[in-house]
């Protein structure tokens, strides 16, 4: 496993989350310890929020779904008392945000997935999250995120 890759990208992803947080308005935002089920946490509107961060090497309009591992959906379903966000950052300066409690019926598909973390391609099942359910933000010319699509 390429742990240096994971550490570097998790730190970068958290910095991008901090930029996006001017719109998400999560207070006491912080990184969770290594080995935890999510990457960041905080509070909004008096509720605890857990956030899974993901870097996507695609543009926002490449696919009409974003995939997520089944165990992450299971974790969200087991933690209904908290807000579970799945935040994806794309190559073209977009942030795609899903509230995992508002997905509805996500379909499951088997994919061949190249992994830079594990340095190999593996076949795995993933849930497909419809882009129509996502809140989508784009960085403007001043490098600030702006909401361009409201989700569920």
Coordinates of C-alpha atoms in Angstrom, one line a residue:
X1 CA 0.0 0.0 0.0
X2 CA 1.3 3.5 -0.9
X3 CA 0.7 5.2 2.5
X4 CA 2.6 8.3 1.5
X5 CA 0.2 8.8 -1.4
X6 CA -2.8 8.5 1.0
X7 CA -1.3 10.9 3.6
X8 CA -0.4 13.5 1.0
X9 CA -3.8 13.4 -0.7
X10 CA -5.8 13.3 2.6
X11 CA -4.1 16.5 3.7
X12 CA -4.7 18.2 0.3
X13 CA -8.3 17.1 0.3
X14 CA -8.8 18.5 3.8
X15 CA -7.4 21.9 2.6
X16 CA -9.9 21.9 -0.3
X17 CA -12.7 21.1 2.2
X18 CA -11.7 24.1 4.3
X19 CA -12.0 26.3 1.2
X20 CA -15.5 24.8 0.5
X21 CA -16.5 25.2 4.1
X22 CA -17.3 28.9 3.6
X23 CA -20.5 27.6 2.0
X24 CA -21.0 24.4 4.0
X25 CA -20.7 26.3 7.3
X26 CA -19.4 23.4 9.4
X27 CA -17.9 24.6 12.6
X28 CA -15.2 22.8 14.7
X29 CA -14.2 21.3 11.4
X30 CA -11.3 18.9 11.8
X31 CA -9.6 15.8 10.4
X32 CA -10.4 12.5 12.0
X33 CA -7.7 10.2 13.2
X34 CA -6.1 7.6 10.8
X35 CA -8.1 4.4 10.7
X36 CA -11.4 6.2 11.3
X37 CA -14.4 5.5 9.0
X38 CA -14.5 9.1 7.7
X39 CA -11.9 11.8 6.9
X40 CA -13.3 14.9 8.7
X41 CA -16.0 15.9 11.1
X42 CA -17.6 18.9 12.7
X43 CA -21.0 20.4 13.5
X44 CA -23.7 22.2 11.6
X45 CA -27.1 23.5 12.8
X46 CA -26.4 21.7 16.1
X47 CA -25.8 18.3 14.5
X48 CA -22.7 16.2 14.2
X49 CA -21.4 15.9 10.6
X50 CA -19.0 13.2 9.3
X51 CA -17.4 13.7 6.0
X52 CA -15.8 11.3 3.5
X53 CA -13.4 13.1 1.1
X54 CA -12.5 11.8 -2.4
X55 CA -10.3 13.1 -5.2
X56 CA -11.7 12.3 -8.6
X57 CA -9.4 12.5 -11.6
X58 CA -12.3 13.4 -13.9
X59 CA -14.3 16.5 -14.9
X60 CA -17.7 17.1 -13.3
X61 CA -19.5 16.2 -16.5
X62 CA -17.6 12.9 -17.2
X63 CA -20.3 10.6 -15.7
X64 CA -23.8 10.9 -14.6
X65 CA -23.0 9.1 -11.3
X66 CA -20.3 9.1 -8.7
X67 CA -19.4 5.7 -7.1
X68 CA -18.9 4.9 -3.5
X69 CA -17.8 1.8 -1.7
X70 CA -20.6 -0.4 -0.1
X71 CA -19.0 -0.2 3.4
X72 CA -19.2 3.6 3.3
X73 CA -22.9 3.4 2.5
X74 CA -23.4 0.8 5.2
X75 CA -21.6 3.1 7.7
X76 CA -23.9 6.0 6.7
X77 CA -27.0 3.8 7.1
X78 CA -25.8 2.7 10.5
X79 CA -25.3 6.3 11.7
X80 CA -28.6 8.0 10.9
X81 CA -28.2 10.3 13.9
X82 CA -25.4 12.2 12.2
X83 CA -25.2 14.0 8.9
X84 CA -23.1 11.9 6.5
X85 CA -21.5 13.9 3.6
X86 CA -19.5 12.5 0.7
X87 CA -17.4 15.3 -0.9
X88 CA -15.7 14.7 -4.2
X89 CA -13.2 17.1 -5.8
X90 CA -12.7 17.0 -9.5
X91 CA -9.9 18.0 -11.9
X92 CA -11.9 21.0 -13.2
X93 CA -12.3 22.8 -9.9
X94 CA -15.7 21.4 -8.9
X95 CA -16.8 19.9 -5.5
X96 CA -19.6 17.4 -5.7
X97 CA -21.4 16.9 -2.3
X98 CA -23.8 14.2 -1.4
X99 CA -25.8 13.8 1.8
X100 CA -25.7 10.0 2.0
X101 CA -29.0 10.0 3.9
X102 CA -30.8 11.5 1.0
X103 CA -29.7 9.3 -1.9
X104 CA -32.7 7.1 -2.2
X105 CA -32.2 3.8 -4.0
X106 CA -28.6 3.7 -5.3
X107 CA -27.8 0.9 -7.7
X108 CA -24.8 -1.4 -7.3
X109 CA -22.5 -2.2 -10.1
X110 CA -19.2 -4.2 -10.5
X111 CA -16.3 -2.1 -11.7
X112 CA -12.6 -2.6 -12.6
X113 CA -11.0 0.1 -10.5
X114 CA -7.4 1.4 -10.8
X115 CA -6.1 2.3 -7.4
X116 CA -3.1 4.6 -6.9
X117 CA -3.3 3.8 -3.2
X118 CA -3.0 0.0 -3.7
X119 CA -1.0 0.4 -7.0
X120 CA -3.1 -2.0 -8.9
X121 CA -6.5 -2.5 -10.6
X122 CA -9.1 -4.5 -8.8
X123 CA -12.7 -5.6 -9.5
X124 CA -15.1 -4.3 -6.9
X125 CA -18.8 -3.5 -6.3
X126 CA -19.7 0.1 -5.9
X127 CA -22.9 2.0 -5.4
X128 CA -23.8 4.6 -8.0
X129 CA -24.8 8.0 -6.7
X130 CA -26.8 10.0 -9.2
X131 CA -25.3 13.4 -9.9
X132 CA -28.8 14.8 -9.9
X133 CA -28.8 14.3 -6.1
X134 CA -25.6 16.2 -5.6
X135 CA -24.9 19.7 -4.5
X136 CA -22.3 20.9 -7.0
X137 CA -19.9 23.9 -6.4
X138 CA -17.5 25.4 -8.9
X139 CA -14.5 27.7 -8.2
X140 CA -14.9 31.1 -9.8
X141 CA -12.2 33.4 -11.2
X142 CA -11.4 34.5 -7.7
X143 CA -10.8 30.9 -6.6
X144 CA -13.9 30.9 -4.4
X145 CA -16.6 28.1 -4.6
X146 CA -20.0 29.0 -5.8
X147 CA -23.1 26.8 -5.8
X148 CA -24.2 25.8 -9.3
X149 CA -26.6 22.9 -8.6
X150 CA -28.8 22.2 -5.6
X151 CA -29.1 18.6 -4.6
X152 CA -31.2 16.6 -2.2

